[in-house]
Amino acid sequence: MEIIKAVLFGIVEGITEWLPVSSTGHMILLDEFVKLKGSADFVNVFLVVIQLGAIFAVVLQFWNQLFPFQFKDKNRPVIEMDKMILWGKILLACIPAAVIGILFDDVFEAMFYHAVPVAIALIVFGIAFIVIERWNKGKRPRMKTVEDLTISAVLIIGVFQLIAAIFPGTSRSGATIVGALLIGVSRKAASEFTFFLAVPVMLGASLLKVLQYGFAFSGSELLVLAVGMITAFLVSIVVIRFLMDYIKKHDFQAFGWYRIVLGIIVLLCSMAGVIQV
């Protein structure tokens, strides 16, 4: 049964990590109904470290765009400076969330990692998607590719990522995409940069949880974690390809409406006592 639960969590993680609908919010809500057995420390680690499976999917999908070392000569690897510059932008955008997350992670978790704050964040950023997409309709993006992103644009996206780090339900991908669209970044570039940002962010978050709770779990708990990660990896590969194809012909308004509907359902469930507030 725990393996089946791990597969379910992996599917939800793989889908919601990359679609702008909040993976953390969905994982919190799923945890209300599907309780993993194990120590509280294990569950806390599982809900974060499972994201590593999704990260491996990004690395695999975008390896040629992210890996800066090319072995054209067997003895002398060549460093591609455009990819080093890209990594500089990625790390710069991660600074706000990294600093605040390390200092106040426990505070935010205690204050906001509950159903009602998640629902409110889902609704607010759902509305933001619809408003910004309609406002951008007919406008040409000023930055069409990731390479076009300026330092100021990267910092603004980093601030939006910080919002997601504070308020679960906002969605890290949703927040950064909203911020990018707001300043004139194309949907394709916004989505790709969001994928790239996830690599250091999730690696850092996973490391932070492991340092906080340790990794002294039973063999069965480690098996459950491995199954969740593998499932998240496989599902993420499909979802990333789907999203990149989807945004060629569609905008993000459908995700905005989904967030609003889900947020309302969560609020109603909270008031009815179905979900713990």
XYZ file of C-alpha atoms in Angstrom:
277
model
C 0.000 0.000 0.000
C 2.831 2.420 0.800
C 4.382 1.740 -2.621
C 1.046 2.578 -4.265
C 0.900 5.791 -2.231
C 4.448 6.660 -3.323
C 3.465 6.149 -6.972
C 0.459 8.440 -6.477
C 2.611 11.142 -4.890
C 5.148 10.750 -7.707
C 2.443 11.192 -10.354
C 1.099 14.327 -8.658
C 4.622 15.731 -8.247
C 5.577 14.993 -11.853
C 2.462 16.707 -13.202
C 2.170 19.705 -10.906
C 5.864 20.596 -10.598
C 6.001 21.825 -14.173
C 2.450 22.942 -14.854
C 1.834 26.309 -13.143
C -0.684 24.924 -10.643
C 1.500 24.504 -7.511
C 3.133 21.175 -6.738
C 3.543 22.045 -3.050
C -0.122 22.965 -2.813
C -1.215 19.712 -4.427
C 1.167 17.663 -2.274
C -0.167 19.308 0.900
C -3.742 18.632 -0.191
C -2.963 15.051 -1.250
C -1.348 14.471 2.141
C -4.675 15.409 3.761
C -6.315 12.371 2.159
C -3.451 9.926 1.517
C -1.320 9.627 4.613
C 2.110 8.088 4.238
C 3.166 5.789 7.062
C 6.453 6.510 8.737
C 7.984 9.031 11.070
C 7.133 12.720 10.778
C 10.764 13.354 9.766
C 10.490 10.871 6.913
C 7.266 12.414 5.569
C 8.813 15.907 5.695
C 11.868 14.696 3.777
C 9.782 12.654 1.314
C 7.559 15.596 0.280
C 10.649 17.630 -0.676
C 13.248 15.090 -1.834
C 10.747 13.426 -4.202
C 11.243 16.555 -6.328
C 14.721 15.319 -7.267
C 13.080 12.863 -9.657
C 11.466 15.773 -11.449
C 14.820 17.582 -11.541
C 16.552 14.690 -13.268
C 13.889 14.918 -15.983
C 14.801 18.575 -16.638
C 18.504 17.781 -16.764
C 17.831 14.984 -19.257
C 15.486 17.038 -21.442
C 17.655 20.165 -21.574
C 21.123 18.655 -21.264
C 22.430 20.310 -24.442
C 21.245 23.734 -23.296
C 22.526 23.422 -19.727
C 25.797 21.465 -19.841
C 28.587 23.981 -20.559
C 31.438 21.533 -21.198
C 31.903 20.056 -24.666
C 34.518 17.375 -25.198
C 35.421 18.152 -28.800
C 39.016 17.278 -28.056
C 39.554 14.183 -25.879
C 42.236 15.955 -23.855
C 40.778 19.476 -23.685
C 37.130 20.087 -22.810
C 35.791 23.311 -24.282
C 33.743 25.631 -22.063
C 30.840 27.270 -23.895
C 30.572 30.778 -22.459
C 26.955 31.326 -23.473
C 25.943 28.422 -21.215
C 28.140 29.720 -18.390
C 26.357 33.070 -18.712
C 23.023 31.235 -18.580
C 24.069 29.544 -15.349
C 25.075 32.937 -13.972
C 21.541 34.194 -14.673
C 20.006 31.084 -13.116
C 22.033 31.433 -9.908
C 21.373 35.181 -9.735
C 17.612 34.595 -9.927
C 17.876 32.013 -7.138
C 19.579 34.282 -4.601
C 16.438 35.947 -3.112
C 14.580 32.664 -2.508
C 17.732 30.885 -1.316
C 18.612 33.508 1.297
C 15.090 33.941 2.646
C 14.385 30.209 2.466
C 17.437 29.279 4.533
C 16.662 31.919 7.178
C 12.886 31.542 7.488
C 11.896 28.160 6.013
C 10.510 26.824 9.306
C 8.594 30.061 9.978
C 6.875 30.032 6.583
C 6.109 26.314 6.882
C 4.390 26.829 10.236
C 2.454 29.897 9.073
C 1.359 29.068 5.534
C 1.612 25.309 4.872
C -2.099 24.762 5.478
C -5.171 24.381 3.293
C -6.586 27.933 3.487
C -3.343 29.807 2.614
C -2.811 27.318 -0.245
C -6.337 27.963 -1.551
C -5.919 31.741 -1.406
C -2.599 31.573 -3.274
C -4.134 29.295 -5.910
C -6.938 31.786 -6.545
C -4.821 34.962 -6.490
C -2.256 33.682 -8.982
C -4.980 32.065 -11.070
C -6.521 35.508 -11.498
C -3.060 36.913 -12.239
C -2.557 34.447 -15.108
C -5.869 35.408 -16.720
C -5.343 39.175 -16.314
C -1.749 39.179 -17.571
C -2.471 36.934 -20.566
C -5.364 39.174 -21.617
C -3.242 42.275 -21.075
C -0.462 40.772 -23.229
C -2.815 39.689 -26.024
C -1.591 40.984 -29.379
C 1.704 42.227 -27.925
C 5.053 40.939 -29.113
C 7.397 39.752 -26.354
C 10.505 41.890 -25.839
C 12.573 38.850 -24.805
C 11.901 35.837 -27.018
C 14.619 33.453 -25.813
C 16.352 32.675 -22.539
C 19.497 34.261 -23.957
C 17.599 37.559 -24.320
C 16.887 37.814 -20.586
C 18.527 40.891 -19.065
C 19.994 41.097 -15.570
C 17.049 43.209 -14.395
C 14.586 40.700 -15.873
C 16.358 37.837 -14.116
C 16.218 39.661 -10.767
C 12.500 40.396 -11.164
C 11.829 36.727 -11.938
C 13.882 35.858 -8.849
C 11.653 38.078 -6.696
C 8.564 36.295 -8.023
C 10.224 32.980 -7.185
C 10.679 34.315 -3.645
C 6.910 34.874 -3.413
C 6.397 31.200 -4.241
C 8.956 30.202 -1.601
C 6.934 32.041 1.046
C 3.383 31.124 0.033
C 2.660 27.473 -0.856
C -0.039 27.243 -3.489
C 1.527 30.115 -5.404
C 3.525 27.631 -7.509
C 7.204 28.223 -8.136
C 6.720 27.717 -11.863
C 3.496 29.730 -11.799
C 5.067 32.675 -9.982
C 8.152 32.849 -12.187
C 6.107 32.512 -15.378
C 3.724 35.267 -14.231
C 6.690 37.507 -13.429
C 8.324 36.762 -16.777
C 5.148 37.387 -18.802
C 4.604 40.632 -16.909
C 7.930 42.059 -18.094
C 7.603 40.938 -21.715
C 9.214 37.481 -21.829
C 7.787 34.988 -24.340
C 5.889 31.966 -23.006
C 8.553 29.593 -24.337
C 11.442 31.472 -22.717
C 9.482 31.920 -19.481
C 8.761 28.194 -19.286
C 12.320 27.136 -20.125
C 13.871 29.517 -17.611
C 11.440 28.248 -14.982
C 12.594 24.691 -15.689
C 16.232 25.740 -15.404
C 15.635 27.588 -12.119
C 14.192 24.427 -10.623
C 17.542 22.617 -10.754
C 19.469 24.589 -8.093
C 16.298 25.457 -6.135
C 15.170 21.863 -5.650
C 18.669 20.549 -5.090
C 19.106 23.199 -2.393
C 15.705 22.513 -0.816
C 16.405 18.770 -0.738
C 19.836 19.293 0.808
C 18.318 21.612 3.419
C 15.727 18.988 4.425
C 18.312 16.205 4.610
C 20.582 18.372 6.796
C 17.601 19.269 8.981
C 16.134 15.794 9.478
C 18.985 13.478 8.517
C 18.679 10.379 6.355
C 18.539 7.594 8.950
C 15.379 5.933 7.665
C 14.384 2.299 7.435
C 14.888 0.245 4.286
C 11.156 0.269 3.547
C 11.022 4.069 3.893
C 13.960 4.480 1.512
C 12.211 2.167 -0.965
C 9.068 4.302 -0.794
C 11.167 7.425 -1.418
C 12.938 5.801 -4.393
C 9.616 4.730 -5.948
C 8.243 8.250 -5.565
C 11.320 9.796 -7.186
C 11.351 7.361 -10.126
C 7.642 7.928 -10.740
C 8.096 11.712 -10.597
C 10.982 11.412 -13.086
C 8.993 9.394 -15.637
C 5.869 11.542 -15.375
C 7.926 14.757 -15.566
C 9.446 13.761 -18.901
C 5.964 13.468 -20.407
C 4.633 16.651 -18.778
C 7.584 18.842 -19.807
C 7.187 17.779 -23.432
C 3.430 18.360 -23.211
C 3.821 21.886 -21.813
C 6.397 22.954 -24.410
C 4.078 21.746 -27.181
C 0.989 23.234 -25.512
C 2.307 26.792 -25.264
C 3.095 26.898 -28.994
C -0.643 27.285 -29.667
C -2.190 28.190 -26.305
C -1.727 30.677 -23.478
C -1.828 30.035 -19.719
C -5.413 31.136 -19.053
C -6.689 27.551 -18.765
C -4.284 26.983 -15.876
C -5.542 30.203 -14.287
C -9.135 28.972 -14.355
C -8.074 25.579 -12.996
C -6.320 27.269 -10.075
C -9.367 29.372 -9.262
C -11.747 26.394 -9.323
C -9.387 24.250 -7.232
C -8.867 27.073 -4.741
C -12.617 27.501 -4.281
C -13.069 23.747 -3.781
C -10.327 23.739 -1.143
C -11.922 26.670 0.709
C -15.324 24.967 0.675
C -13.777 21.721 1.934
C -12.016 23.644 4.700
C -15.242 25.304 5.826
C -17.018 21.935 5.755
C -14.250 20.383 7.868
C -13.249 17.913 5.156
C -9.733 19.403 5.059
C -7.930 20.464 8.219
C -7.425 24.253 8.314
